[in-house]
Amino acid sequence: METEQISVDNHQDNDKNYRRAVDILTSGGVVAFPTETVYGLGALATDEQAVRKIFEAKGRPSDNPLIVHIGQQEEVHKYATGITEDGEKLMATFWPGSLTLIFEKIPGIIAPSVTPGVETVAIRMPDHPVALALLQTLHGPLAAPSANRSGKPSPTEAAHVFEDLQGRIPLILDGGQTGVGVESTVLDMTTNPPTILRPGGVTREMIEEVIGPVKAESKAPGEQAPRSPGMKYMHYAPEAPLFVIEPDATIIGEAIAALHVEGKRVAVIGPDDLTIPTADWYFALGPRHNNEAMAAHLYRALRQCDLTAADVILGVETDLTGVGAAVMNRLTKAADGKRYMS
Ligand code: TXA
Ligand code: MG
């Protein structure tokens, strides 16, 4: 199958473009589209055959549940029940936006493959004009995981989707670079207090300001994480081993010198202002402590590392404030928990 890419950046003929995407979706196909976090690979969430195509295209394990994307907040009541006052408050505050909420599902509406083995359903309303226009033209729910091949970083540009899924899906709606750059926060509302299963753009502090204390699931790699099915699956690891390292030019310089003695070439992912002249490659993510910029550029940098001949990648850590928690969660996972020890 040929993969068509349509730019929806320029408002030209966009009605026609959205109708084309909706035609594919209503006839049981899949379409990749931008959200404010990462690109998603969508199928009509009520169409079991269509949803299965997502798993096929991505090579995703079939027991890992998908997020249902909706274009209107009220739609949540069609698919979920037992929504608490806190749930309502969170939706009112953060939707549209990068907060996925897990509720008890109403059985028999969403296709079984969207919620395999669970009684719950994950729902979010994305905050991206293209995603919202698509959902509102479709008038239906889209099941959509990130639009990468399983085991690759989530795509933050249409080109990343094309790289991974070329020939496997019919259409990519190209809306340019995504904004947040890491996946949505996943908050399980069926536990008391609610549990953050995956940190993301909406931070723990932001959530707690609205509903009070929440739990954060242990994110230590290799640890059993029972409530989040996705956590037990293969996650992205770059081709070269990645080590998290302190944001200290002397320590990084010494690490590179030691690795060079072993004949290893080193790629570094870090802030703009850290000067590491001995790095064989340096991928800058943005100003130091600008965790938003780091989140926005992390996945692209990881993909770029895979295009180099680096033997080792050093990922410079950032602080955990704001979206920094999500950045460090993804970086630590990609490193399999490894830190550089001199
Ligand atoms: O930002 C995002 O969330 C992106 C964009 C496309 O919306 N989507 C995304 O989907 O990251 P995915 O499938 O790559 O990650 C969804 C995560 C997985 O870890 C999955 O296991 C978890 O959410 N999940 C989905 N439904 C769940 C449920 N009912 N209970 C527990 N975890 C669930
Ligand atoms: Mg994913």
Short mmCIF file of C-alpha atoms and ligand atoms in Angstrom, two decimals:
data_model
loop_
_atom_site.label_atom_id
_atom_site.label_comp_id
_atom_site.label_asym_id
_atom_site.label_seq_id
_atom_site.Cartn_x
_atom_site.Cartn_y
_atom_site.Cartn_z
CA MET A 1 0.00 0.00 0.00
CA GLU A 2 1.19 3.47 -0.78
CA THR A 3 1.32 5.95 2.08
CA GLU A 4 0.00 9.36 1.18
CA GLN A 5 1.06 12.43 3.16
CA ILE A 6 -1.20 15.47 3.16
CA SER A 7 -0.21 18.74 4.73
CA VAL A 8 -3.06 20.30 6.67
CA ASP A 9 -0.96 23.22 7.86
CA ASN A 10 -2.04 25.66 5.23
CA HIS A 11 -5.85 25.69 5.44
CA GLN A 12 -6.10 25.03 1.74
CA ASP A 13 -8.76 22.56 0.78
CA ASN A 14 -8.72 21.30 4.32
CA ASP A 15 -12.37 20.25 4.29
CA LYS A 16 -11.56 17.97 1.41
CA ASN A 17 -8.53 16.59 3.26
CA TYR A 18 -10.46 15.87 6.44
CA ARG A 19 -13.26 14.24 4.44
CA ARG A 20 -10.72 12.01 2.76
CA ALA A 21 -9.33 10.97 6.14
CA VAL A 22 -12.84 10.37 7.46
CA ASP A 23 -13.71 8.27 4.37
CA ILE A 24 -10.76 6.02 5.14
CA LEU A 25 -11.72 5.79 8.82
CA THR A 26 -15.42 5.05 8.24
CA SER A 27 -14.54 2.36 5.74
CA GLY A 28 -12.41 0.59 8.34
CA GLY A 29 -8.95 2.02 7.65
CA VAL A 30 -6.32 3.74 9.79
CA VAL A 31 -5.00 7.31 9.54
CA ALA A 32 -2.03 8.95 11.27
CA PHE A 33 -2.66 12.45 12.63
CA PRO A 34 -0.93 15.01 14.83
CA THR A 35 -1.92 15.71 18.43
CA GLU A 36 -0.33 18.25 20.75
CA THR A 37 1.76 15.47 22.34
CA VAL A 38 2.86 13.09 19.59
CA TYR A 39 1.38 11.76 16.33
CA GLY A 40 -1.33 9.13 16.77
CA LEU A 41 -2.41 6.24 14.56
CA GLY A 42 -6.19 6.33 14.63
CA ALA A 43 -9.00 3.93 13.82
CA LEU A 44 -12.71 4.19 14.59
CA ALA A 45 -12.80 2.94 18.18
CA THR A 46 -16.13 1.14 17.69
CA ASP A 47 -14.86 -0.88 14.71
CA GLU A 48 -13.09 -4.04 15.88
CA GLN A 49 -11.60 -4.90 12.48
CA ALA A 50 -10.27 -1.38 12.03
CA VAL A 51 -8.71 -1.31 15.51
CA ARG A 52 -6.89 -4.57 14.76
CA LYS A 53 -5.19 -2.84 11.84
CA ILE A 54 -3.53 -0.46 14.30
CA PHE A 55 -1.89 -3.36 16.14
CA GLU A 56 -0.82 -4.91 12.81
CA ALA A 57 0.68 -1.71 11.41
CA LYS A 58 2.61 -0.96 14.61
CA GLY A 59 3.55 -4.51 15.51
CA ARG A 60 2.03 -3.80 18.92
CA PRO A 61 1.26 -6.61 21.40
CA SER A 62 -2.50 -7.17 21.16
CA ASP A 63 -3.09 -7.07 24.92
CA ASN A 64 -1.86 -3.48 25.39
CA PRO A 65 -4.92 -1.19 25.59
CA LEU A 66 -5.37 1.97 23.51
CA ILE A 67 -6.46 5.50 24.37
CA VAL A 68 -9.83 6.63 23.00
CA HIS A 69 -9.69 10.19 21.63
CA ILE A 70 -12.84 12.29 21.61
CA GLY A 71 -13.66 15.66 20.05
CA GLN A 72 -16.17 16.83 22.66
CA GLN A 73 -15.98 16.50 26.43
CA GLU A 74 -19.60 15.29 26.84
CA GLU A 75 -18.83 12.25 24.70
CA VAL A 76 -16.99 10.73 27.64
CA HIS A 77 -20.36 9.62 29.08
CA LYS A 78 -21.05 7.45 26.03
CA TYR A 79 -18.07 5.23 26.82
CA ALA A 80 -17.32 5.59 30.53
CA THR A 81 -19.29 5.41 33.74
CA GLY A 82 -18.72 6.01 37.46
CA ILE A 83 -17.11 9.38 36.74
CA THR A 84 -16.48 11.14 40.03
CA GLU A 85 -16.66 14.83 40.80
CA ASP A 86 -12.85 14.89 40.70
CA GLY A 87 -13.00 13.35 37.22
CA GLU A 88 -15.36 16.09 36.09
CA LYS A 89 -13.10 18.76 37.58
CA LEU A 90 -10.05 17.38 35.78
CA MET A 91 -11.85 17.28 32.45
CA ALA A 92 -13.13 20.81 32.92
CA THR A 93 -9.63 22.03 33.78
CA PHE A 94 -7.37 20.10 31.41
CA TRP A 95 -9.46 19.14 28.35
CA PRO A 96 -8.70 19.61 25.60
CA GLY A 97 -5.16 18.73 26.68
CA SER A 98 -2.56 16.10 27.39
CA LEU A 99 -4.27 14.33 30.27
CA THR A 100 -5.63 10.83 29.66
CA LEU A 101 -8.17 9.68 32.25
CA ILE A 102 -8.95 6.04 32.97
CA PHE A 103 -12.55 5.32 33.95
CA GLU A 104 -14.75 2.27 34.29
CA LYS A 105 -15.97 1.38 30.79
CA ILE A 106 -19.54 0.98 29.65
CA PRO A 107 -19.43 -2.49 28.12
CA GLY A 108 -20.32 -3.26 24.51
CA ILE A 109 -19.65 0.07 22.82
CA ILE A 110 -15.90 0.46 22.32
CA ALA A 111 -14.37 -2.40 20.30
CA PRO A 112 -12.92 -5.21 22.46
CA SER A 113 -9.38 -4.80 21.10
CA VAL A 114 -9.21 -1.24 22.44
CA THR A 115 -9.50 -2.44 26.05
CA PRO A 116 -8.19 -6.02 26.06
CA GLY A 117 -8.37 -7.69 29.46
CA VAL A 118 -9.44 -4.57 31.37
CA GLU A 119 -12.77 -3.26 32.66
CA THR A 120 -11.61 0.30 32.16
CA VAL A 121 -11.19 2.69 29.25
CA ALA A 122 -8.58 5.42 28.78
CA ILE A 123 -9.99 8.62 27.26
CA ARG A 124 -8.61 11.98 26.26
CA MET A 125 -9.59 15.04 24.26
CA PRO A 126 -6.48 16.21 22.38
CA ASP A 127 -5.61 19.90 22.15
CA HIS A 128 -4.58 20.14 18.52
CA PRO A 129 -6.55 21.83 15.75
CA VAL A 130 -5.96 18.99 13.29
CA ALA A 131 -6.90 16.23 15.76
CA LEU A 132 -10.01 18.15 16.82
CA ALA A 133 -11.06 18.92 13.24
CA LEU A 134 -10.63 15.27 12.33
CA LEU A 135 -12.65 14.08 15.35
CA GLN A 136 -15.37 16.63 14.77
CA THR A 137 -15.66 15.72 11.07
CA LEU A 138 -15.72 12.04 11.99
CA HIS A 139 -18.36 12.52 14.73
CA GLY A 140 -16.95 9.47 16.48
CA PRO A 141 -14.22 8.20 18.80
CA LEU A 142 -10.72 7.41 17.58
CA ALA A 143 -8.65 4.71 19.20
CA ALA A 144 -5.08 5.90 18.76
CA PRO A 145 -1.72 4.88 20.14
CA SER A 146 1.40 6.79 19.19
CA ALA A 147 2.07 6.35 15.45
CA ASN A 148 5.49 4.69 15.75
CA ARG A 149 6.52 1.11 15.10
CA SER A 150 6.48 -0.71 18.42
CA GLY A 151 9.90 -0.28 20.03
CA LYS A 152 10.66 3.10 18.40
CA PRO A 153 10.29 6.54 19.98
CA SER A 154 6.91 8.22 19.54
CA PRO A 155 6.77 10.42 16.42
CA THR A 156 6.84 14.18 16.83
CA GLU A 157 6.92 14.90 13.07
CA ALA A 158 5.09 13.43 10.09
CA ALA A 159 8.48 12.32 8.72
CA HIS A 160 8.94 10.06 11.77
CA VAL A 161 5.58 8.41 11.07
CA PHE A 162 6.55 7.94 7.43
CA GLU A 163 9.90 6.44 8.45
CA ASP A 164 8.18 3.87 10.66
CA LEU A 165 4.91 3.09 8.88
CA GLN A 166 5.56 3.80 5.20
CA GLY A 167 3.74 1.21 3.09
CA ARG A 168 1.73 -0.01 6.09
CA ILE A 169 -0.89 2.75 6.37
CA PRO A 170 -2.78 4.70 3.68
CA LEU A 171 -2.63 8.27 5.00
CA ILE A 172 -0.65 10.64 7.20
CA LEU A 173 -2.13 14.05 7.99
CA ASP A 174 0.91 16.27 8.31
CA GLY A 175 0.35 19.08 10.81
CA GLY A 176 4.00 19.92 11.38
CA GLN A 177 5.89 19.35 14.60
CA THR A 178 3.91 18.46 17.69
CA GLY A 179 4.15 20.84 20.66
CA VAL A 180 4.54 18.93 23.93
CA GLY A 181 6.70 16.20 22.42
CA VAL A 182 6.11 13.47 25.02
CA GLU A 183 2.95 11.42 25.44
CA SER A 184 0.02 12.46 27.62
CA THR A 185 -0.13 11.96 31.35
CA VAL A 186 -2.14 8.81 32.12
CA LEU A 187 -4.16 9.08 35.33
CA ASP A 188 -6.14 6.11 36.65
CA MET A 189 -9.34 7.49 38.19
CA THR A 190 -10.52 4.04 39.31
CA THR A 191 -8.12 3.94 42.28
CA ASN A 192 -8.48 5.99 45.45
CA PRO A 193 -6.59 8.26 45.37
CA PRO A 194 -6.08 8.33 41.58
CA THR A 195 -2.76 6.97 40.29
CA ILE A 196 -0.44 8.53 37.72
CA LEU A 197 0.50 5.59 35.49
CA ARG A 198 2.59 7.69 33.11
CA PRO A 199 3.91 11.21 33.72
CA GLY A 200 3.39 13.67 30.86
CA GLY A 201 2.56 17.21 29.89
CA VAL A 202 0.01 17.71 32.67
CA THR A 203 2.17 17.42 35.76
CA ARG A 204 1.45 15.92 39.17
CA GLU A 205 1.55 19.42 40.68
CA MET A 206 -1.08 20.64 38.21
CA ILE A 207 -3.36 17.68 38.97
CA GLU A 208 -2.94 17.96 42.74
CA GLU A 209 -3.84 21.61 42.62
CA VAL A 210 -7.27 20.60 41.30
CA ILE A 211 -8.11 17.36 43.18
CA GLY A 212 -5.55 17.02 45.98
CA PRO A 213 -3.02 14.23 46.51
CA VAL A 214 -2.57 11.49 43.90
CA LYS A 215 -0.30 8.46 43.82
CA ALA A 216 2.52 8.15 41.33
CA GLU A 217 3.32 4.66 40.22
CA SER A 218 6.89 3.52 40.80
CA LYS A 219 8.70 4.10 37.54
CA ALA A 220 11.88 2.23 38.29
CA PRO A 221 12.73 0.23 35.16
CA GLY A 222 12.39 -3.52 35.49
CA GLU A 223 10.05 -3.17 38.43
CA GLN A 224 6.65 -4.80 38.24
CA ALA A 225 4.03 -2.22 37.37
CA PRO A 226 0.76 -4.09 37.75
CA ARG A 227 -1.86 -1.49 36.86
CA SER A 228 -0.41 -0.12 33.68
CA PRO A 229 -0.46 -2.77 30.99
CA GLY A 230 1.77 -0.67 28.75
CA MET A 231 4.59 -0.67 31.23
CA LYS A 232 5.35 -4.36 30.88
CA TYR A 233 5.96 -4.09 27.15
CA MET A 234 9.12 -3.52 25.25
CA HIS A 235 9.80 0.19 25.27
CA TYR A 236 12.12 2.18 23.11
CA ALA A 237 15.83 1.66 23.59
CA PRO A 238 18.26 3.30 21.17
CA GLU A 239 20.61 1.14 19.11
CA ALA A 240 23.63 2.21 21.15
CA PRO A 241 23.46 1.86 24.94
CA LEU A 242 22.32 5.07 26.58
CA PHE A 243 23.56 6.30 29.97
CA VAL A 244 22.07 9.14 31.95
CA ILE A 245 24.74 11.58 33.10
CA GLU A 246 24.97 14.72 35.28
CA PRO A 247 24.77 18.13 33.62
CA ASP A 248 28.43 18.86 34.34
CA ALA A 249 30.78 19.60 31.44
CA THR A 250 33.85 18.30 33.32
CA ILE A 251 32.24 14.97 34.22
CA ILE A 252 30.91 14.54 30.69
CA GLY A 253 34.28 15.46 29.18
CA GLU A 254 36.01 12.87 31.37
CA ALA A 255 33.44 10.24 30.43
CA ILE A 256 34.01 10.90 26.74
CA ALA A 257 37.79 10.78 27.16
CA ALA A 258 37.51 7.39 28.89
CA LEU A 259 35.17 6.07 26.18
CA HIS A 260 37.49 7.35 23.43
CA VAL A 261 40.36 5.40 25.02
CA GLU A 262 38.20 2.28 24.54
CA GLY A 263 37.77 3.29 20.88
CA LYS A 264 34.11 4.19 21.33
CA ARG A 265 32.34 7.04 19.59
CA VAL A 266 30.00 9.07 21.72
CA ALA A 267 26.77 10.96 21.01
CA VAL A 268 25.52 13.37 23.66
CA ILE A 269 21.94 14.58 24.11
CA GLY A 270 21.81 17.66 26.28
CA PRO A 271 21.01 21.33 26.73
CA ASP A 272 22.13 24.01 24.24
CA ASP A 273 24.57 25.71 26.55
CA LEU A 274 26.70 22.79 27.68
CA THR A 275 29.89 22.97 25.65
CA ILE A 276 31.30 19.51 25.02
CA PRO A 277 33.80 19.93 22.17
CA THR A 278 35.00 16.31 22.36
CA ALA A 279 31.56 14.76 21.76
CA ASP A 280 31.44 13.02 18.38
CA TRP A 281 27.83 14.18 18.02
CA TYR A 282 25.88 16.65 20.13
CA PHE A 283 22.11 16.91 19.91
CA ALA A 284 20.87 20.02 21.66
CA LEU A 285 17.39 19.99 23.19
CA GLY A 286 17.05 23.63 24.25
CA PRO A 287 18.17 25.95 27.05
CA ARG A 288 19.16 24.28 30.32
CA HIS A 289 16.22 23.73 32.71
CA ASN A 290 13.80 24.56 29.94
CA ASN A 291 12.03 21.27 30.42
CA GLU A 292 9.33 22.13 27.87
CA ALA A 293 11.99 22.47 25.17
CA MET A 294 13.65 19.25 26.30
CA ALA A 295 10.33 17.38 26.06
CA ALA A 296 9.63 18.86 22.63
CA HIS A 297 12.97 17.73 21.18
CA LEU A 298 13.87 14.53 23.06
CA TYR A 299 12.34 11.97 20.69
CA ARG A 300 13.78 13.62 17.60
CA ALA A 301 17.24 13.59 19.21
CA LEU A 302 16.90 9.89 20.07
CA ARG A 303 15.97 9.13 16.47
CA GLN A 304 18.95 11.20 15.30
CA CYS A 305 21.27 9.18 17.54
CA ASP A 306 20.10 6.02 15.81
CA LEU A 307 21.25 7.53 12.51
CA THR A 308 24.80 8.05 13.78
CA ALA A 309 27.57 5.49 14.23
CA ALA A 310 27.72 6.20 17.96
CA ASP A 311 28.75 3.31 20.22
CA VAL A 312 27.50 5.02 23.36
CA ILE A 313 24.91 7.75 24.01
CA LEU A 314 25.11 10.02 27.02
CA GLY A 315 21.79 11.63 27.98
CA VAL A 316 22.19 14.69 30.15
CA GLU A 317 19.65 14.69 32.95
CA THR A 318 17.37 17.57 33.82
CA ASP A 319 15.47 18.49 36.99
CA LEU A 320 12.09 16.94 37.77
CA THR A 321 10.01 20.09 37.87
CA GLY A 322 7.04 20.39 35.53
CA VAL A 323 7.35 18.24 32.42
CA GLY A 324 10.93 17.42 33.57
CA ALA A 325 9.43 14.39 35.37
CA ALA A 326 8.14 13.09 32.04
CA VAL A 327 11.45 13.84 30.28
CA MET A 328 13.42 11.93 32.94
CA ASN A 329 10.88 9.09 32.90
CA ARG A 330 11.39 8.61 29.12
CA LEU A 331 15.16 9.13 29.27
CA THR A 332 15.57 6.66 32.16
CA LYS A 333 13.45 4.10 30.31
CA ALA A 334 15.49 4.52 27.12
CA ALA A 335 18.60 4.01 29.29
CA ASP A 336 17.08 0.94 30.97
CA GLY A 337 17.94 2.67 34.22
CA LYS A 338 21.67 2.93 33.46
CA ARG A 339 23.69 5.90 34.74
CA TYR A 340 27.19 6.70 33.67
CA MET A 341 29.65 5.83 36.46
CA SER A 342 33.21 6.94 36.04
O1 TXA B 1 -0.17 11.48 24.09
C1 TXA B 1 -0.66 10.34 23.96
O2 TXA B 1 -1.23 9.76 24.90
C2 TXA B 1 -0.55 9.67 22.60
C3 TXA B 1 -1.38 10.47 21.60
C4 TXA B 1 -1.44 9.81 20.24
O3 TXA B 1 -2.66 10.68 22.11
N1 TXA B 1 -0.98 8.31 22.67
C5 TXA B 1 -0.26 7.35 23.29
O4 TXA B 1 -0.82 6.09 23.22
O5 TXA B 1 0.79 7.56 23.85
P1 TXA B 1 -0.01 4.76 23.56
O6 TXA B 1 -0.89 3.65 23.17
O7 TXA B 1 1.32 4.82 22.92
O8 TXA B 1 0.09 4.79 25.12
C6 TXA B 1 -1.07 4.59 25.92
C7 TXA B 1 -0.70 4.10 27.28
C8 TXA B 1 -0.13 2.70 27.23
O9 TXA B 1 0.93 2.62 28.16
C9 TXA B 1 -1.33 1.85 27.67
O10 TXA B 1 -0.91 0.64 28.28
C10 TXA B 1 -2.01 2.77 28.64
O11 TXA B 1 -1.88 4.05 28.09
N2 TXA B 1 -3.46 2.44 28.74
C11 TXA B 1 -4.40 2.57 27.79
N3 TXA B 1 -5.60 2.16 28.23
C12 TXA B 1 -5.41 1.77 29.50
C13 TXA B 1 -6.28 1.23 30.52
N4 TXA B 1 -7.57 1.02 30.31
N5 TXA B 1 -5.72 0.93 31.72
C14 TXA B 1 -4.40 1.17 31.96
N6 TXA B 1 -3.54 1.66 31.04
C15 TXA B 1 -4.04 1.96 29.84
MG MG B 2 3.31 4.56 22.41
#
